[in-house]
Short mmCIF file of N, CA, C and O in Angstrom, two decimals:
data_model
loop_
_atom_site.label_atom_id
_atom_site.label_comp_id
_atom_site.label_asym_id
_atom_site.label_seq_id
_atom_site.Cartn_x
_atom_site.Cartn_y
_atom_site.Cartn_z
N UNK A 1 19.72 17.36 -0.33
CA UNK A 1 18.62 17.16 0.60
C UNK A 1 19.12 16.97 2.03
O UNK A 1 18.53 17.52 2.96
N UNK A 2 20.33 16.08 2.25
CA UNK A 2 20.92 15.98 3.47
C UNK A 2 21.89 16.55 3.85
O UNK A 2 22.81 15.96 4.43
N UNK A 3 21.90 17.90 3.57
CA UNK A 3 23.49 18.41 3.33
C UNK A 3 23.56 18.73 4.70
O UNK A 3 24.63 18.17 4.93
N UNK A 4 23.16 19.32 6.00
CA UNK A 4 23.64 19.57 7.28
C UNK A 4 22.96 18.19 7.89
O UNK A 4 23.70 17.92 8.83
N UNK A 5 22.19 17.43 7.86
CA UNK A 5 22.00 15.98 8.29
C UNK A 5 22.26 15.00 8.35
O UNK A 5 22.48 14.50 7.24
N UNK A 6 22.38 14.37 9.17
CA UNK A 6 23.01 12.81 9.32
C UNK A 6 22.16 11.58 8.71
O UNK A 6 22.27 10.81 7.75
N UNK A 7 21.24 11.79 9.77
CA UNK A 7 20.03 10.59 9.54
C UNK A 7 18.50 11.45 9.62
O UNK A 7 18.33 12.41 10.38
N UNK A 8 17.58 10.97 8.79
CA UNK A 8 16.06 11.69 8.60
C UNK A 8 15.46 10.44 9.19
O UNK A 8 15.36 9.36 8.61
N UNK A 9 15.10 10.70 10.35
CA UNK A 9 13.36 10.03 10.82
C UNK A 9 12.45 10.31 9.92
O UNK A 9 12.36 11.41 9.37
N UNK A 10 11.64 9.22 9.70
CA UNK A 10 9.94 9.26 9.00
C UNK A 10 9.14 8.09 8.99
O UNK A 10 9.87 7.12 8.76
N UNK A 11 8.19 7.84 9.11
CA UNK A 11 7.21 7.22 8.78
C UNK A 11 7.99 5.96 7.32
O UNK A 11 8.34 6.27 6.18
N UNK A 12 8.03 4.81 7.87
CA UNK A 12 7.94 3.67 7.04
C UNK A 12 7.20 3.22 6.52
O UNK A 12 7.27 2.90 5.33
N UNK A 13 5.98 3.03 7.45
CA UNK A 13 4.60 2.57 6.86
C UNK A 13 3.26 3.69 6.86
O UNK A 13 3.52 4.77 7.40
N UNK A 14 2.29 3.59 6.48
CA UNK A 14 1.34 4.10 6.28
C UNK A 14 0.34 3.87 7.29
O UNK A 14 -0.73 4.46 7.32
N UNK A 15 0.68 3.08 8.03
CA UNK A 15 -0.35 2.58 9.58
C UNK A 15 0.61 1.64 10.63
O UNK A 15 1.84 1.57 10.65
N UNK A 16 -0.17 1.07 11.32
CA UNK A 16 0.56 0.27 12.42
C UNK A 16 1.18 -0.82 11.66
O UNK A 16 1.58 -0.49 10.54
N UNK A 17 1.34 -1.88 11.97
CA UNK A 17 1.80 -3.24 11.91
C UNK A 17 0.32 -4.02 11.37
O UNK A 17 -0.72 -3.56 11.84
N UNK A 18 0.22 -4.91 10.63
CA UNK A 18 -1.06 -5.37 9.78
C UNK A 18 -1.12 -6.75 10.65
O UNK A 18 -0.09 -7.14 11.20
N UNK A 19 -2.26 -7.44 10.76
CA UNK A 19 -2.18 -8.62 11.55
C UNK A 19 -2.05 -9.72 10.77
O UNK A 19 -2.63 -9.85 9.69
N UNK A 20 -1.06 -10.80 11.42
CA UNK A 20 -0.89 -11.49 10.18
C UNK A 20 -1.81 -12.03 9.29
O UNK A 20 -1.50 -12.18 8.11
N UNK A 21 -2.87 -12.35 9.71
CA UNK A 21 -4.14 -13.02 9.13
C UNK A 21 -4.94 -12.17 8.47
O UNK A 21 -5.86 -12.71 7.84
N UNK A 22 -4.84 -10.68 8.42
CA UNK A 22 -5.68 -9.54 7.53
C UNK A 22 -4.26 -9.52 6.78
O UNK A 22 -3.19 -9.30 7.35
N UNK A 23 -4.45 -9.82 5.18
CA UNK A 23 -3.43 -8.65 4.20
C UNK A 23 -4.13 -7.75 3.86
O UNK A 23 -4.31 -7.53 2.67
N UNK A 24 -4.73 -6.97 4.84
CA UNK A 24 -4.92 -5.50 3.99
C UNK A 24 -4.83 -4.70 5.39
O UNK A 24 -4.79 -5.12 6.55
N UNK A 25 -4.82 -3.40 4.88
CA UNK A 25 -4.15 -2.38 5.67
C UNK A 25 -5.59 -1.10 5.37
O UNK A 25 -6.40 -1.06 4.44
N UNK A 26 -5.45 -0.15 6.63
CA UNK A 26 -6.20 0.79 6.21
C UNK A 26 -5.90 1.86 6.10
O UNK A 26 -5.38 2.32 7.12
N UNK A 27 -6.02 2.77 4.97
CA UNK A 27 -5.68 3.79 4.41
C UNK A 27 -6.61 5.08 4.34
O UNK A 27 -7.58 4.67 3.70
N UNK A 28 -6.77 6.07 4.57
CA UNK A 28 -7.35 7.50 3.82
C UNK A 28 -9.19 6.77 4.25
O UNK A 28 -10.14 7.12 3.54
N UNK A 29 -9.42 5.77 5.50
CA UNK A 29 -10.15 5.05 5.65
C UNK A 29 -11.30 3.98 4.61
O UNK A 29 -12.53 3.88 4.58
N UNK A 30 -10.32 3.40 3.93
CA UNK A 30 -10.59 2.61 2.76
C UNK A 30 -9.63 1.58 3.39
O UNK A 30 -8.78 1.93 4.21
N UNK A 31 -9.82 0.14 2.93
CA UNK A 31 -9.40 -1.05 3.38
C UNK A 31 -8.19 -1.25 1.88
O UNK A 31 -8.50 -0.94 0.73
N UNK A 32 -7.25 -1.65 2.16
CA UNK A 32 -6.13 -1.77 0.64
C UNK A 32 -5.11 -2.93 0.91
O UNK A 32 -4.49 -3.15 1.95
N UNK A 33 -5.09 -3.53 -0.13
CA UNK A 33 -3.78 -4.77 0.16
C UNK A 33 -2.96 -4.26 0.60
O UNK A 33 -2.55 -3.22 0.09
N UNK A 34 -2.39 -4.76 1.70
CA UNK A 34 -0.97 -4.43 2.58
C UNK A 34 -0.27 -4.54 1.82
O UNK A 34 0.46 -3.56 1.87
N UNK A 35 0.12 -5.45 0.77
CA UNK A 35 1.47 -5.83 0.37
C UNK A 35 1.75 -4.88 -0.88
O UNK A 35 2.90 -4.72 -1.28
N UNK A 36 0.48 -4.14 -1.56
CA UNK A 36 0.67 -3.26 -2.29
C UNK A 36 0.94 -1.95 -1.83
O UNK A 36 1.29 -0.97 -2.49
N UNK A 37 0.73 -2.07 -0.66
CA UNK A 37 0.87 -0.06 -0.02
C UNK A 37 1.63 -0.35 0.96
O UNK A 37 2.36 0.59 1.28
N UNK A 38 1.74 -1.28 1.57
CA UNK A 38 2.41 -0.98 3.18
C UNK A 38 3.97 -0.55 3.18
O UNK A 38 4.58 -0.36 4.24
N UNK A 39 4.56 -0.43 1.96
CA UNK A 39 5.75 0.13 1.45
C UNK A 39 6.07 1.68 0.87
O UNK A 39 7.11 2.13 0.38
N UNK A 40 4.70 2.37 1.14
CA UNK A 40 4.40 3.23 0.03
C UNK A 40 5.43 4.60 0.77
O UNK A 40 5.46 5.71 0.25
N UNK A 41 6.17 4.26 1.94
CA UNK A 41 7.10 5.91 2.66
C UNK A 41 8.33 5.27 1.51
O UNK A 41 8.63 5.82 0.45
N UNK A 42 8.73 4.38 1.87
CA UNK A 42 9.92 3.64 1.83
C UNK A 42 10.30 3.57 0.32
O UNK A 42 11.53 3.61 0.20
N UNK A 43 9.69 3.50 -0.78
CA UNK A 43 9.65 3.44 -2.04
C UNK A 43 10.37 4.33 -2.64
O UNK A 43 11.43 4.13 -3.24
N UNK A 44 9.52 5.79 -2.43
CA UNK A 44 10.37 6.89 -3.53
C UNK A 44 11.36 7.38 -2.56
O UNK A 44 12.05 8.21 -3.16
N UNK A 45 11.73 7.26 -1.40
CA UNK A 45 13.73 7.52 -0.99
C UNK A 45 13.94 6.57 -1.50
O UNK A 45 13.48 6.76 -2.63
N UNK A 46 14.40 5.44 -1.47
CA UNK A 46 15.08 3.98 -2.34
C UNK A 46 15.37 4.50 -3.63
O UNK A 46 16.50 4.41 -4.12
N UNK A 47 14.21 5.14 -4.32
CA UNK A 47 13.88 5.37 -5.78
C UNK A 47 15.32 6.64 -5.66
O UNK A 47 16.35 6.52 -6.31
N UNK A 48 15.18 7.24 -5.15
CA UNK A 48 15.52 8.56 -5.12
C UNK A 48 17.36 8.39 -5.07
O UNK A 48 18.21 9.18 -5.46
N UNK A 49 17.54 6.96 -4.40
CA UNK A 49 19.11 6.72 -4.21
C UNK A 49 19.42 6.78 -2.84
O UNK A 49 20.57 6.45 -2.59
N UNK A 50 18.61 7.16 -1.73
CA UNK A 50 19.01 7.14 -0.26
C UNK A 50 18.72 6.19 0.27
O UNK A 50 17.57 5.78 0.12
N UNK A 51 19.59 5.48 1.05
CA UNK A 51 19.78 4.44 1.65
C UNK A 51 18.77 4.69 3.02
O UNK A 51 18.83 5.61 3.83
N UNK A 52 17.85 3.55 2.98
CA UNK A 52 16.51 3.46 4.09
C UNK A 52 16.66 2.15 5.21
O UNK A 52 16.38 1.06 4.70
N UNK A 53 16.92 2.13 6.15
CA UNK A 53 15.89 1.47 6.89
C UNK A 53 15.31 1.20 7.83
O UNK A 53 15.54 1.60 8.97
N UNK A 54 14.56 0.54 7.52
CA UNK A 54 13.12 0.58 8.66
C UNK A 54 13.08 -0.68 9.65
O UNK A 54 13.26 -1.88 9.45
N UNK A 55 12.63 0.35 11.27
CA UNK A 55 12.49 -0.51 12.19
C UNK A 55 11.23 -0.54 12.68
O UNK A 55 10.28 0.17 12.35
N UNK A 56 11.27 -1.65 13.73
CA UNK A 56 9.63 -1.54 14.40
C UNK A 56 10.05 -0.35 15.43
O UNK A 56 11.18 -0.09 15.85
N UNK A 57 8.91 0.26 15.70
CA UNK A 57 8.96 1.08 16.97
C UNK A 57 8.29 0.55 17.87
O UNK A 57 7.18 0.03 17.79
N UNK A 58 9.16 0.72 18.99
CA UNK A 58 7.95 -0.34 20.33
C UNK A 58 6.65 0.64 20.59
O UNK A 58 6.72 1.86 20.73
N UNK A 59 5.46 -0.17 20.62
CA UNK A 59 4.42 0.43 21.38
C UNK A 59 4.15 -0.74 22.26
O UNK A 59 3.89 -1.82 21.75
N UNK A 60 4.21 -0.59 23.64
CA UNK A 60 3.70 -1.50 24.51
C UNK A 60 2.21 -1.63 24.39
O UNK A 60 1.33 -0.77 24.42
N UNK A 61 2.13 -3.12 24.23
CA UNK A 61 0.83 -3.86 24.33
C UNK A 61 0.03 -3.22 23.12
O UNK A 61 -1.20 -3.33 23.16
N UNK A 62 0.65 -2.52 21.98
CA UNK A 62 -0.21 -2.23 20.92
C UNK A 62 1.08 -2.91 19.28
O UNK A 62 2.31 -2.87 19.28
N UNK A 63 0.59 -3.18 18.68
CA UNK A 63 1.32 -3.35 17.31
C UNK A 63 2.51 -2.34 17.03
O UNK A 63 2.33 -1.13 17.20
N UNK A 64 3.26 -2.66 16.77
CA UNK A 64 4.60 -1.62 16.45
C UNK A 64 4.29 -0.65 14.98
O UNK A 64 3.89 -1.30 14.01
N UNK A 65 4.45 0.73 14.80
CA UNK A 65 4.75 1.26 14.02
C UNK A 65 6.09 1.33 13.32
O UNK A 65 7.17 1.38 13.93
N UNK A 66 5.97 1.34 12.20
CA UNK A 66 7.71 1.35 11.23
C UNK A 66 8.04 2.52 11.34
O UNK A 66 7.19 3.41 11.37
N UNK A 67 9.22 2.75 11.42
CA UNK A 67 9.91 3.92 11.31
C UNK A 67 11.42 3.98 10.82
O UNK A 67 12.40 3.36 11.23
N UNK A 68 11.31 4.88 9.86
CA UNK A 68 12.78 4.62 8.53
C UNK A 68 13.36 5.42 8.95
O UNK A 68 12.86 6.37 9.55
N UNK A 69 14.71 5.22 8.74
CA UNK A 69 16.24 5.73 9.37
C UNK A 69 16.09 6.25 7.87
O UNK A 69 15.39 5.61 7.08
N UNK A 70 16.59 7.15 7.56
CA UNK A 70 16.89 7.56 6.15
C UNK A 70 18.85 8.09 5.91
O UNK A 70 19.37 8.70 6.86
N UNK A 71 19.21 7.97 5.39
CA UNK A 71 20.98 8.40 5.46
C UNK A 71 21.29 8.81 3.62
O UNK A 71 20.65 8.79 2.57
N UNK A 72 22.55 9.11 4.05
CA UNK A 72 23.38 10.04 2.74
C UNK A 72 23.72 8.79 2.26
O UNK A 72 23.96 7.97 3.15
N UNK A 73 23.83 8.32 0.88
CA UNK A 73 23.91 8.11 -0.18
C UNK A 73 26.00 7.43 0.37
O UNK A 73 26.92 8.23 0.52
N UNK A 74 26.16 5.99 0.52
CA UNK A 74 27.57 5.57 0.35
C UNK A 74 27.53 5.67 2.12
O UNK A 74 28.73 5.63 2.41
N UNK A 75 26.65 5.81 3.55
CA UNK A 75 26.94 6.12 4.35
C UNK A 75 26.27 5.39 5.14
O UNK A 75 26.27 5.73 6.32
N UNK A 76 25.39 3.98 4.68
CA UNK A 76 24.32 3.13 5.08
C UNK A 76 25.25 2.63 6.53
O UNK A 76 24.73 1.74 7.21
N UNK A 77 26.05 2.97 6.81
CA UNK A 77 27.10 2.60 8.21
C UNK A 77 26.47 3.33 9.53
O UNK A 77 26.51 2.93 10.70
N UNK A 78 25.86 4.54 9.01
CA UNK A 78 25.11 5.45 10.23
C UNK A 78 24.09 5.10 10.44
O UNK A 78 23.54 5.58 11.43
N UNK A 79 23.38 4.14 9.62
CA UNK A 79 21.64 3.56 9.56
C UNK A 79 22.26 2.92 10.56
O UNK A 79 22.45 3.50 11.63
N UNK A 80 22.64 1.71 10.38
CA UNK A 80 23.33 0.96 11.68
C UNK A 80 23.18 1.10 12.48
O UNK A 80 22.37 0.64 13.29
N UNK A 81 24.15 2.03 12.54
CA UNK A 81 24.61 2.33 14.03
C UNK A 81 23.63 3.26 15.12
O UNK A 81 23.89 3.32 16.32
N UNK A 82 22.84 3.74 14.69
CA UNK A 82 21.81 4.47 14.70
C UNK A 82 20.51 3.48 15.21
O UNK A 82 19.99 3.43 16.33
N UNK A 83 20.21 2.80 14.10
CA UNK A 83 19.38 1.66 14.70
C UNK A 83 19.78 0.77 15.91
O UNK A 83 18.93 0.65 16.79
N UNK A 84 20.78 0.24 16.03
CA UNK A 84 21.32 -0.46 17.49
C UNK A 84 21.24 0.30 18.35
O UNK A 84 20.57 -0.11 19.30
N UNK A 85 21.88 1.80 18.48
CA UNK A 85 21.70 2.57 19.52
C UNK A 85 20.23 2.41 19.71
O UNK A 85 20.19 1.73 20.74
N UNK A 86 19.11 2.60 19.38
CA UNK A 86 17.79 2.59 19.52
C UNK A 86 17.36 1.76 20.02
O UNK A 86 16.52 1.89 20.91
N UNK A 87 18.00 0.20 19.44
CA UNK A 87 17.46 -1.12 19.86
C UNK A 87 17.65 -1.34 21.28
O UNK A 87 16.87 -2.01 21.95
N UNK A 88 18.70 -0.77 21.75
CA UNK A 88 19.83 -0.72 22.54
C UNK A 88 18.75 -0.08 24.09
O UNK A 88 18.54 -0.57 25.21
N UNK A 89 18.35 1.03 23.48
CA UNK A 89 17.51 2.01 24.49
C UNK A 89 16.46 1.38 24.18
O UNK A 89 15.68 2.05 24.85
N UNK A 90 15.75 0.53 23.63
CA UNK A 90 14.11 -0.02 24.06
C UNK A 90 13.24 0.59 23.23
O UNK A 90 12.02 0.44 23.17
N UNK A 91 14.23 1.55 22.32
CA UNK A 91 12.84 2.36 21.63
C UNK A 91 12.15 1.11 20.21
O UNK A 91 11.02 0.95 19.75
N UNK A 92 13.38 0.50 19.92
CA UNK A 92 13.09 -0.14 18.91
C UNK A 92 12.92 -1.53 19.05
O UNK A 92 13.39 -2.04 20.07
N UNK A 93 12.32 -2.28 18.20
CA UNK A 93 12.46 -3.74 18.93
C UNK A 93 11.00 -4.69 18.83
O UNK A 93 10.11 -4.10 18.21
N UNK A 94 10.80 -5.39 19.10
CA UNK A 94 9.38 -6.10 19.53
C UNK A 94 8.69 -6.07 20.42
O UNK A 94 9.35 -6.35 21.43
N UNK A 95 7.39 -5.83 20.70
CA UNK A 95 7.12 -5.72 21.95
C UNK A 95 5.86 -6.92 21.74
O UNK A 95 5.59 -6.97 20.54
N UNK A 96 5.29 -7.61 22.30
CA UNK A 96 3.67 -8.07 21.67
C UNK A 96 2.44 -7.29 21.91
O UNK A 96 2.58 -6.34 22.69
N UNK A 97 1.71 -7.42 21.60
CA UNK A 97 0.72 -6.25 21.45
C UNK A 97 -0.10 -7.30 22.84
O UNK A 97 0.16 -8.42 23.27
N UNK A 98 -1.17 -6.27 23.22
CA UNK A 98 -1.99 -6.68 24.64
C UNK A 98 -2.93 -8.05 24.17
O UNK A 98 -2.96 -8.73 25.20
N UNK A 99 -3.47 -8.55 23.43
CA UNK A 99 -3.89 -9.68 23.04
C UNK A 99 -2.77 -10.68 23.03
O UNK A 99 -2.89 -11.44 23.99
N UNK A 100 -1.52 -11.01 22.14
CA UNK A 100 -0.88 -11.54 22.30
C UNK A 100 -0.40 -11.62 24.04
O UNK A 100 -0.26 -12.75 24.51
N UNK A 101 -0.16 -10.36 24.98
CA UNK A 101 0.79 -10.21 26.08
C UNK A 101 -0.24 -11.93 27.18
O UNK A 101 0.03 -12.91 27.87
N UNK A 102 -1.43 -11.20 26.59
CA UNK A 102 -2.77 -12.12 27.98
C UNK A 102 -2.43 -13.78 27.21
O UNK A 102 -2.43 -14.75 27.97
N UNK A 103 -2.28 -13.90 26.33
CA UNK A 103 -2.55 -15.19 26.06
C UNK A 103 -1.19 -16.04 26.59
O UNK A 103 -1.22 -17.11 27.19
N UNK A 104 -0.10 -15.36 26.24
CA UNK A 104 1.28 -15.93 26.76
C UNK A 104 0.66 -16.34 28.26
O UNK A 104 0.39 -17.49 28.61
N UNK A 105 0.51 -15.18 29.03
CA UNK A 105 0.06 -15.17 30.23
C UNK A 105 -1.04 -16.59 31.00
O UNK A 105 -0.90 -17.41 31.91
N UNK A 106 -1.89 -16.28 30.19
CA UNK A 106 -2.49 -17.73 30.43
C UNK A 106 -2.10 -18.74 30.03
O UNK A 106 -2.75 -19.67 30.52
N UNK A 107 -1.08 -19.16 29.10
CA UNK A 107 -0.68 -20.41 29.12
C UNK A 107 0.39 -20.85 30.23
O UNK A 107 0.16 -21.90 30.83
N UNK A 108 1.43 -20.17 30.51
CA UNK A 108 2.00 -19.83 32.03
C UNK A 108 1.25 -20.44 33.05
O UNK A 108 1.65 -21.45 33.62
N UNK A 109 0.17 -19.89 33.31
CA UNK A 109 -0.97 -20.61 34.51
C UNK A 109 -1.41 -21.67 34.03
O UNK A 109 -1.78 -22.37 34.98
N UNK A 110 -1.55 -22.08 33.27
CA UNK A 110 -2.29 -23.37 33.08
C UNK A 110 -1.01 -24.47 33.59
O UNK A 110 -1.20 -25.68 33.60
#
């Protein structure tokens, strides 16, 4: 499957980032326990034997999307390194979403 590839980008999760206070997630526009699906990219590579993993992707002022590093099998050293470079450039990382950004903000002023 990875024979001229290093690392496969894809989709980790099935939607954005879930809020902590909703466990459910929305799907195929049906409402579904997060904790039962929000794994559902990430599952059959693992299954499959390829070493996965998944970061947040920054979206400024919106919830982060996951996104899985995928690698060859004995080579989980390029996920790594791969991911830091990313973290490194801003792509990856935390950002707070625009509700969270205003509230920091107003406690500051007060």
């Amino acid at each position: 499957m990875l024979a001229d590839t290093d690392v496969v980008l894809a989709p980790a999760t099935p939607c954005t980032a879930p809020r902590i206070e909703d466990p459910r997630i929305a799907i195929d526009g049906g409402m579904r326990p997060a904790r039962a699906d929000l794994g559902i990219h990430t599952q059959a590579i693992t299954f499959l034997g390829f070493p996965s993993l998944a970061v947040p992707l920054k979206r400024p002022g919106a919830l982060p999307l996951g996104l899985q590093l995928i690698g060859k099998p004995g080579e989980e050293d390029r996920l790594f390194a791969l991911a830091r470079q990313l973290e490194m450039r801003g792509f990856t990382g935390v950002s707070a979403p625009a509700c969270m950004a205003e509230t920091r903000e107003e406690g500051t002023r007060q």
